[in-house]
Amino acid sequence: MRERRILVVEDERTIAESVAARLRAEGFAVEIAGTGPAGVDAARRTPPDLVILDVMLPGFDGLEVCRRIQAERPVPVLILTARDDETDLLVGLAVGADDYLTKPFSPRELAARVHALLRRVDRAREAVTPGAAPPLVLGDLEINEAERRVRRAGLEAHLTPTEFDLLVHLARRPRAVHPRERLLADLWGWADASGTRTVDSHVKALRRKLGADLIRTVHGVGYALEVPK
Ligand code: CA
């Protein structure tokens, strides 16, 4: 198997270096970019398998980097946020980041998150052999897992890898209530009450892209996919 590439966009040198050292020790090829524009250029030049993105960056910020690289090609993104900066976190998840880690974090914790995210992407890819499974059709919603494409009322929606996986997970058991903690554990591979905001933010993105009526909030519990008419 070819070496997996990780792009680290972080202007704090000590953090970038310790993250890179840990990931290289785990067998990844790592590239570091120190500004927003340099991060976008690096992602364009050599498409990475995963991007680790600091929010506060010179040039333009990590959220803008995320927007730009996701617009070109879906790639798993893990954002690094300052403690308690909830706005950054929510905006980051809204612009297509898949997971987040709050500073300060240990390199070990970061590596665990990276592995969980890559495993999830791999699982999603292996779950379907192209052309094998017929599209999942629920009312006017059509999900083609083999091609990782989604249409609603004939219109294609562009989802990030995490948004797609969440939608498929909900759609496999339509109308069933999925607790937020369970979704976090099943899809993100970690469980922590604070992480349920990650789930909320991805649901919000799915509603924005596919229609607000598609996913029902079960107050205080979680979410259920409604079958659209
Ligand atoms: Ca920074």
PDB file of C-alpha atoms and ligand atoms in Angstrom:
ATOM      1  CA  MET A   1       0.000   0.000   0.000  1.00  0.00           C
ATOM      2  CA  ARG A   2       1.273   3.451  -0.812  1.00  0.00           C
ATOM      3  CA  GLU A   3       2.301   5.791   1.952  1.00  0.00           C
ATOM      4  CA  ARG A   4      -0.540   7.963   3.191  1.00  0.00           C
ATOM      5  CA  ARG A   5       0.001  11.677   2.984  1.00  0.00           C
ATOM      6  CA  ILE A   6      -1.024  14.104   5.673  1.00  0.00           C
ATOM      7  CA  LEU A   7      -0.908  17.863   5.262  1.00  0.00           C
ATOM      8  CA  VAL A   8      -0.452  19.837   8.503  1.00  0.00           C
ATOM      9  CA  VAL A   9      -1.420  23.508   8.207  1.00  0.00           C
ATOM     10  CA  GLU A  10      -0.226  25.163  11.397  1.00  0.00           C
ATOM     11  CA  ASP A  11       1.818  28.340  11.945  1.00  0.00           C
ATOM     12  CA  GLU A  12       3.035  27.450  15.440  1.00  0.00           C
ATOM     13  CA  ARG A  13       6.261  25.691  14.603  1.00  0.00           C
ATOM     14  CA  THR A  14       6.599  23.658  17.795  1.00  0.00           C
ATOM     15  CA  ILE A  15       3.097  22.242  17.425  1.00  0.00           C
ATOM     16  CA  ALA A  16       3.550  21.560  13.708  1.00  0.00           C
ATOM     17  CA  GLU A  17       6.889  19.823  14.310  1.00  0.00           C
ATOM     18  CA  SER A  18       5.661  17.627  17.162  1.00  0.00           C
ATOM     19  CA  VAL A  19       2.548  16.628  15.215  1.00  0.00           C
ATOM     20  CA  ALA A  20       4.653  15.845  12.137  1.00  0.00           C
ATOM     21  CA  ALA A  21       7.196  13.837  14.150  1.00  0.00           C
ATOM     22  CA  ARG A  22       4.488  11.711  15.709  1.00  0.00           C
ATOM     23  CA  LEU A  23       2.731  11.058  12.396  1.00  0.00           C
ATOM     24  CA  ARG A  24       5.994  10.229  10.602  1.00  0.00           C
ATOM     25  CA  ALA A  25       6.794   7.760  13.369  1.00  0.00           C
ATOM     26  CA  GLU A  26       3.461   6.109  12.560  1.00  0.00           C
ATOM     27  CA  GLY A  27       4.401   5.728   8.922  1.00  0.00           C
ATOM     28  CA  PHE A  28       2.715   8.736   7.319  1.00  0.00           C
ATOM     29  CA  ALA A  29       4.312  11.103   4.830  1.00  0.00           C
ATOM     30  CA  VAL A  30       3.825  14.570   6.304  1.00  0.00           C
ATOM     31  CA  GLU A  31       4.007  18.003   4.751  1.00  0.00           C
ATOM     32  CA  ILE A  32       3.798  21.201   6.811  1.00  0.00           C
ATOM     33  CA  ALA A  33       2.387  24.525   5.586  1.00  0.00           C
ATOM     34  CA  GLY A  34       2.627  27.614   7.794  1.00  0.00           C
ATOM     35  CA  THR A  35       0.013  29.930   6.264  1.00  0.00           C
ATOM     36  CA  GLY A  36      -3.496  29.632   4.831  1.00  0.00           C
ATOM     37  CA  PRO A  37      -2.459  30.247   1.197  1.00  0.00           C
ATOM     38  CA  ALA A  38       0.496  27.838   1.518  1.00  0.00           C
ATOM     39  CA  GLY A  39      -1.910  25.176   2.828  1.00  0.00           C
ATOM     40  CA  VAL A  40      -4.249  25.561  -0.141  1.00  0.00           C
ATOM     41  CA  ASP A  41      -1.300  25.440  -2.575  1.00  0.00           C
ATOM     42  CA  ALA A  42       0.146  22.330  -0.941  1.00  0.00           C
ATOM     43  CA  ALA A  43      -3.221  20.535  -1.082  1.00  0.00           C
ATOM     44  CA  ARG A  44      -3.511  21.409  -4.764  1.00  0.00           C
ATOM     45  CA  ARG A  45       0.021  20.366  -5.654  1.00  0.00           C
ATOM     46  CA  THR A  46      -0.070  16.958  -3.960  1.00  0.00           C
ATOM     47  CA  PRO A  47      -3.553  15.932  -2.849  1.00  0.00           C
ATOM     48  CA  PRO A  48      -3.278  14.641   0.731  1.00  0.00           C
ATOM     49  CA  ASP A  49      -5.253  11.751   2.262  1.00  0.00           C
ATOM     50  CA  LEU A  50      -6.043  13.881   5.287  1.00  0.00           C
ATOM     51  CA  VAL A  51      -5.578  17.500   6.368  1.00  0.00           C
ATOM     52  CA  ILE A  52      -4.885  18.756   9.892  1.00  0.00           C
ATOM     53  CA  LEU A  53      -5.842  22.382  10.022  1.00  0.00           C
ATOM     54  CA  ASP A  54      -5.240  25.068  12.626  1.00  0.00           C
ATOM     55  CA  VAL A  55      -7.974  27.737  12.677  1.00  0.00           C
ATOM     56  CA  MET A  56      -5.838  30.835  13.395  1.00  0.00           C
ATOM     57  CA  LEU A  57      -3.394  31.182  10.506  1.00  0.00           C
ATOM     58  CA  PRO A  58      -1.604  34.013   8.717  1.00  0.00           C
ATOM     59  CA  GLY A  59      -2.901  34.913   5.250  1.00  0.00           C
ATOM     60  CA  PHE A  60      -6.424  33.619   5.588  1.00  0.00           C
ATOM     61  CA  ASP A  61      -7.719  31.382   8.338  1.00  0.00           C
ATOM     62  CA  GLY A  62      -8.190  27.630   8.535  1.00  0.00           C
ATOM     63  CA  LEU A  63     -11.902  27.873   7.834  1.00  0.00           C
ATOM     64  CA  GLU A  64     -11.197  29.531   4.498  1.00  0.00           C
ATOM     65  CA  VAL A  65      -8.552  26.888   3.758  1.00  0.00           C
ATOM     66  CA  CYS A  66     -11.142  24.208   4.519  1.00  0.00           C
ATOM     67  CA  ARG A  67     -13.720  25.833   2.246  1.00  0.00           C
ATOM     68  CA  ARG A  68     -11.261  26.093  -0.632  1.00  0.00           C
ATOM     69  CA  ILE A  69      -9.811  22.599  -0.465  1.00  0.00           C
ATOM     70  CA  GLN A  70     -13.188  20.962   0.073  1.00  0.00           C
ATOM     71  CA  ALA A  71     -14.600  22.813  -2.918  1.00  0.00           C
ATOM     72  CA  GLU A  72     -12.034  21.138  -5.152  1.00  0.00           C
ATOM     73  CA  ARG A  73     -11.995  17.613  -3.839  1.00  0.00           C
ATOM     74  CA  PRO A  74     -13.491  16.011  -0.717  1.00  0.00           C
ATOM     75  CA  VAL A  75     -10.736  15.179   1.756  1.00  0.00           C
ATOM     76  CA  PRO A  76     -11.020  14.324   5.452  1.00  0.00           C
ATOM     77  CA  VAL A  77     -10.199  17.379   7.594  1.00  0.00           C
ATOM     78  CA  LEU A  78      -9.405  17.520  11.304  1.00  0.00           C
ATOM     79  CA  ILE A  79      -9.397  21.042  12.731  1.00  0.00           C
ATOM     80  CA  LEU A  80      -7.406  22.288  15.718  1.00  0.00           C
ATOM     81  CA  THR A  81      -9.229  24.854  17.829  1.00  0.00           C
ATOM     82  CA  ALA A  82      -8.259  26.961  20.812  1.00  0.00           C
ATOM     83  CA  ARG A  83      -9.886  25.893  24.067  1.00  0.00           C
ATOM     84  CA  ASP A  84     -13.505  27.015  24.402  1.00  0.00           C
ATOM     85  CA  ASP A  85     -13.584  28.677  21.039  1.00  0.00           C
ATOM     86  CA  GLU A  86     -16.927  27.242  20.174  1.00  0.00           C
ATOM     87  CA  THR A  87     -17.611  29.599  17.292  1.00  0.00           C
ATOM     88  CA  ASP A  88     -14.518  28.436  15.436  1.00  0.00           C
ATOM     89  CA  LEU A  89     -15.497  24.866  16.078  1.00  0.00           C
ATOM     90  CA  LEU A  90     -19.043  25.201  14.804  1.00  0.00           C
ATOM     91  CA  VAL A  91     -18.056  27.212  11.765  1.00  0.00           C
ATOM     92  CA  GLY A  92     -15.259  24.745  11.028  1.00  0.00           C
ATOM     93  CA  LEU A  93     -17.601  21.793  11.090  1.00  0.00           C
ATOM     94  CA  ALA A  94     -20.088  23.744   8.984  1.00  0.00           C
ATOM     95  CA  VAL A  95     -17.531  24.389   6.246  1.00  0.00           C
ATOM     96  CA  GLY A  96     -16.738  20.708   5.914  1.00  0.00           C
ATOM     97  CA  ALA A  97     -14.271  19.675   8.616  1.00  0.00           C
ATOM     98  CA  ASP A  98     -14.873  16.098   9.771  1.00  0.00           C
ATOM     99  CA  ASP A  99     -13.579  16.182  13.313  1.00  0.00           C
ATOM    100  CA  TYR A 100     -11.793  18.506  15.701  1.00  0.00           C
ATOM    101  CA  LEU A 101      -9.312  18.534  18.529  1.00  0.00           C
ATOM    102  CA  THR A 102      -9.031  21.234  21.181  1.00  0.00           C
ATOM    103  CA  LYS A 103      -5.617  22.673  22.051  1.00  0.00           C
ATOM    104  CA  PRO A 104      -3.623  21.682  23.994  1.00  0.00           C
ATOM    105  CA  PHE A 105      -3.705  18.053  22.898  1.00  0.00           C
ATOM    106  CA  SER A 106      -1.157  15.261  23.071  1.00  0.00           C
ATOM    107  CA  PRO A 107       0.420  13.940  19.866  1.00  0.00           C
ATOM    108  CA  ARG A 108      -0.833  10.502  20.916  1.00  0.00           C
ATOM    109  CA  GLU A 109      -4.420  11.787  21.057  1.00  0.00           C
ATOM    110  CA  LEU A 110      -4.021  13.406  17.664  1.00  0.00           C
ATOM    111  CA  ALA A 111      -2.620  10.215  16.119  1.00  0.00           C
ATOM    112  CA  ALA A 112      -5.569   8.238  17.523  1.00  0.00           C
ATOM    113  CA  ARG A 113      -8.001  10.705  15.936  1.00  0.00           C
ATOM    114  CA  VAL A 114      -6.184  10.554  12.603  1.00  0.00           C
ATOM    115  CA  HIS A 115      -6.330   6.760  12.560  1.00  0.00           C
ATOM    116  CA  ALA A 116     -10.039   6.781  13.468  1.00  0.00           C
ATOM    117  CA  LEU A 117     -10.825   9.226  10.666  1.00  0.00           C
ATOM    118  CA  LEU A 118      -8.837   7.301   8.045  1.00  0.00           C
ATOM    119  CA  ARG A 119     -10.382   3.991   9.164  1.00  0.00           C
ATOM    120  CA  ARG A 120     -13.803   5.508   8.724  1.00  0.00           C
ATOM    121  CA  VAL A 121     -13.014   6.700   5.213  1.00  0.00           C
ATOM    122  CA  ASP A 122     -11.553   3.266   4.336  1.00  0.00           C
ATOM    123  CA  ARG A 123     -14.548   1.440   5.736  1.00  0.00           C
ATOM    124  CA  ALA A 124     -16.886   3.588   3.694  1.00  0.00           C
ATOM    125  CA  ARG A 125     -14.884   2.860   0.549  1.00  0.00           C
ATOM    126  CA  GLU A 126     -14.684  -0.868   1.182  1.00  0.00           C
ATOM    127  CA  ALA A 127     -18.345  -1.155   2.082  1.00  0.00           C
ATOM    128  CA  VAL A 128     -19.290  -0.826  -1.538  1.00  0.00           C
ATOM    129  CA  THR A 129     -17.976  -2.404  -4.690  1.00  0.00           C
ATOM    130  CA  PRO A 130     -18.672  -0.099  -7.612  1.00  0.00           C
ATOM    131  CA  GLY A 131     -21.766  -1.161  -9.472  1.00  0.00           C
ATOM    132  CA  ALA A 132     -22.589  -3.873  -6.950  1.00  0.00           C
ATOM    133  CA  ALA A 133     -25.317  -2.369  -4.825  1.00  0.00           C
ATOM    134  CA  PRO A 134     -28.395  -0.695  -6.258  1.00  0.00           C
ATOM    135  CA  PRO A 135     -28.939   2.908  -5.116  1.00  0.00           C
ATOM    136  CA  LEU A 136     -30.833   3.349  -1.876  1.00  0.00           C
ATOM    137  CA  VAL A 137     -34.080   5.146  -2.695  1.00  0.00           C
ATOM    138  CA  LEU A 138     -36.238   6.751  -0.018  1.00  0.00           C
ATOM    139  CA  GLY A 139     -38.974   8.872  -1.548  1.00  0.00           C
ATOM    140  CA  ASP A 140     -37.245  11.548  -3.638  1.00  0.00           C
ATOM    141  CA  LEU A 141     -33.898  10.863  -1.971  1.00  0.00           C
ATOM    142  CA  GLU A 142     -31.487   8.678  -3.900  1.00  0.00           C
ATOM    143  CA  ILE A 143     -28.174   7.542  -2.407  1.00  0.00           C
ATOM    144  CA  ASN A 144     -25.650   5.800  -4.625  1.00  0.00           C
ATOM    145  CA  GLU A 145     -23.105   4.325  -2.228  1.00  0.00           C
ATOM    146  CA  ALA A 146     -20.887   2.890  -4.927  1.00  0.00           C
ATOM    147  CA  GLU A 147     -20.428   6.290  -6.530  1.00  0.00           C
ATOM    148  CA  ARG A 148     -20.825   8.176  -3.242  1.00  0.00           C
ATOM    149  CA  ARG A 149     -23.402  10.467  -4.836  1.00  0.00           C
ATOM    150  CA  VAL A 150     -26.661  11.812  -3.465  1.00  0.00           C
ATOM    151  CA  ARG A 151     -29.632  13.289  -5.254  1.00  0.00           C
ATOM    152  CA  ARG A 152     -32.767  14.819  -3.893  1.00  0.00           C
ATOM    153  CA  ALA A 153     -35.641  15.417  -6.311  1.00  0.00           C
ATOM    154  CA  GLY A 154     -33.160  14.773  -9.103  1.00  0.00           C
ATOM    155  CA  LEU A 155     -30.688  17.434  -7.950  1.00  0.00           C
ATOM    156  CA  GLU A 156     -27.244  16.322  -6.929  1.00  0.00           C
ATOM    157  CA  ALA A 157     -25.928  17.495  -3.535  1.00  0.00           C
ATOM    158  CA  HIS A 158     -22.202  17.744  -2.875  1.00  0.00           C
ATOM    159  CA  LEU A 159     -21.465  16.226   0.498  1.00  0.00           C
ATOM    160  CA  THR A 160     -18.198  15.914   2.389  1.00  0.00           C
ATOM    161  CA  PRO A 161     -17.105  12.335   3.249  1.00  0.00           C
ATOM    162  CA  THR A 162     -18.413  12.678   6.800  1.00  0.00           C
ATOM    163  CA  GLU A 163     -21.739  14.159   5.723  1.00  0.00           C
ATOM    164  CA  PHE A 164     -22.162  11.310   3.262  1.00  0.00           C
ATOM    165  CA  ASP A 165     -21.382   8.640   5.870  1.00  0.00           C
ATOM    166  CA  LEU A 166     -23.778  10.206   8.360  1.00  0.00           C
ATOM    167  CA  LEU A 167     -26.559  10.317   5.775  1.00  0.00           C
ATOM    168  CA  VAL A 168     -26.026   6.670   4.793  1.00  0.00           C
ATOM    169  CA  HIS A 169     -25.952   5.626   8.443  1.00  0.00           C
ATOM    170  CA  LEU A 170     -29.305   7.328   9.105  1.00  0.00           C
ATOM    171  CA  ALA A 171     -30.814   6.138   5.824  1.00  0.00           C
ATOM    172  CA  ARG A 172     -30.047   2.481   6.480  1.00  0.00           C
ATOM    173  CA  ARG A 173     -32.584   2.574   9.287  1.00  0.00           C
ATOM    174  CA  PRO A 174     -35.052   5.270   8.252  1.00  0.00           C
ATOM    175  CA  ARG A 175     -37.328   6.676  10.962  1.00  0.00           C
ATOM    176  CA  ALA A 176     -35.275   4.972  13.692  1.00  0.00           C
ATOM    177  CA  VAL A 177     -34.001   7.348  16.374  1.00  0.00           C
ATOM    178  CA  HIS A 178     -30.209   7.482  16.506  1.00  0.00           C
ATOM    179  CA  PRO A 179     -28.846   8.881  19.783  1.00  0.00           C
ATOM    180  CA  ARG A 180     -26.161  11.520  19.246  1.00  0.00           C
ATOM    181  CA  GLU A 181     -23.608   9.710  21.451  1.00  0.00           C
ATOM    182  CA  ARG A 182     -24.174   6.535  19.452  1.00  0.00           C
ATOM    183  CA  LEU A 183     -23.670   8.334  16.136  1.00  0.00           C
ATOM    184  CA  LEU A 184     -20.474   9.858  17.468  1.00  0.00           C
ATOM    185  CA  ALA A 185     -19.138   6.487  18.558  1.00  0.00           C
ATOM    186  CA  ASP A 186     -20.188   4.661  15.379  1.00  0.00           C
ATOM    187  CA  LEU A 187     -19.119   7.269  12.857  1.00  0.00           C
ATOM    188  CA  TRP A 188     -16.337   9.279  14.456  1.00  0.00           C
ATOM    189  CA  GLY A 189     -14.902   6.430  16.511  1.00  0.00           C
ATOM    190  CA  TRP A 190     -14.837   8.314  19.786  1.00  0.00           C
ATOM    191  CA  ALA A 191     -17.309   9.098  22.527  1.00  0.00           C
ATOM    192  CA  ASP A 192     -17.303  12.162  24.721  1.00  0.00           C
ATOM    193  CA  ALA A 193     -20.368  14.234  25.616  1.00  0.00           C
ATOM    194  CA  SER A 194     -18.739  17.423  24.312  1.00  0.00           C
ATOM    195  CA  GLY A 195     -18.337  15.819  20.891  1.00  0.00           C
ATOM    196  CA  THR A 196     -22.052  15.627  20.224  1.00  0.00           C
ATOM    197  CA  ARG A 197     -21.838  19.176  18.824  1.00  0.00           C
ATOM    198  CA  THR A 198     -19.875  17.615  15.988  1.00  0.00           C
ATOM    199  CA  VAL A 199     -22.941  15.528  15.176  1.00  0.00           C
ATOM    200  CA  ASP A 200     -25.283  18.548  15.417  1.00  0.00           C
ATOM    201  CA  SER A 201     -23.128  20.542  13.082  1.00  0.00           C
ATOM    202  CA  HIS A 202     -23.049  17.817  10.431  1.00  0.00           C
ATOM    203  CA  VAL A 203     -26.810  17.373  10.660  1.00  0.00           C
ATOM    204  CA  LYS A 204     -27.154  21.112  10.102  1.00  0.00           C
ATOM    205  CA  ALA A 205     -25.003  20.841   6.972  1.00  0.00           C
ATOM    206  CA  LEU A 206     -27.096  17.939   5.642  1.00  0.00           C
ATOM    207  CA  ARG A 207     -30.297  19.916   6.201  1.00  0.00           C
ATOM    208  CA  ARG A 208     -28.823  22.906   4.399  1.00  0.00           C
ATOM    209  CA  LYS A 209     -27.801  20.808   1.419  1.00  0.00           C
ATOM    210  CA  LEU A 210     -30.728  18.381   1.230  1.00  0.00           C
ATOM    211  CA  GLY A 211     -33.675  20.160   2.827  1.00  0.00           C
ATOM    212  CA  ALA A 212     -34.639  20.886   6.422  1.00  0.00           C
ATOM    213  CA  ASP A 213     -37.434  18.291   6.434  1.00  0.00           C
ATOM    214  CA  LEU A 214     -35.135  15.324   5.857  1.00  0.00           C
ATOM    215  CA  ILE A 215     -33.763  14.835   9.361  1.00  0.00           C
ATOM    216  CA  ARG A 216     -35.953  15.108  12.421  1.00  0.00           C
ATOM    217  CA  THR A 217     -34.531  16.231  15.775  1.00  0.00           C
ATOM    218  CA  VAL A 218     -35.647  14.009  18.614  1.00  0.00           C
ATOM    219  CA  HIS A 219     -35.266  16.488  21.421  1.00  0.00           C
ATOM    220  CA  GLY A 220     -32.662  15.555  24.003  1.00  0.00           C
ATOM    221  CA  VAL A 221     -31.906  12.255  22.269  1.00  0.00           C
ATOM    222  CA  GLY A 222     -30.746  12.452  18.699  1.00  0.00           C
ATOM    223  CA  TYR A 223     -31.863  12.315  15.098  1.00  0.00           C
ATOM    224  CA  ALA A 224     -34.010  10.289  12.728  1.00  0.00           C
ATOM    225  CA  LEU A 225     -34.200  10.342   8.961  1.00  0.00           C
ATOM    226  CA  GLU A 226     -37.697  10.934   7.681  1.00  0.00           C
ATOM    227  CA  VAL A 227     -38.695   9.355   4.416  1.00  0.00           C
ATOM    228  CA  PRO A 228     -39.389  12.260   2.079  1.00  0.00           C
ATOM    229  CA  LYS A 229     -42.556  12.181  -0.009  1.00  0.00           C
TER     230      LYS A 229
HETATM  231 CA    CA B   1      -2.248  29.332  14.776  1.00  0.00          CA
END
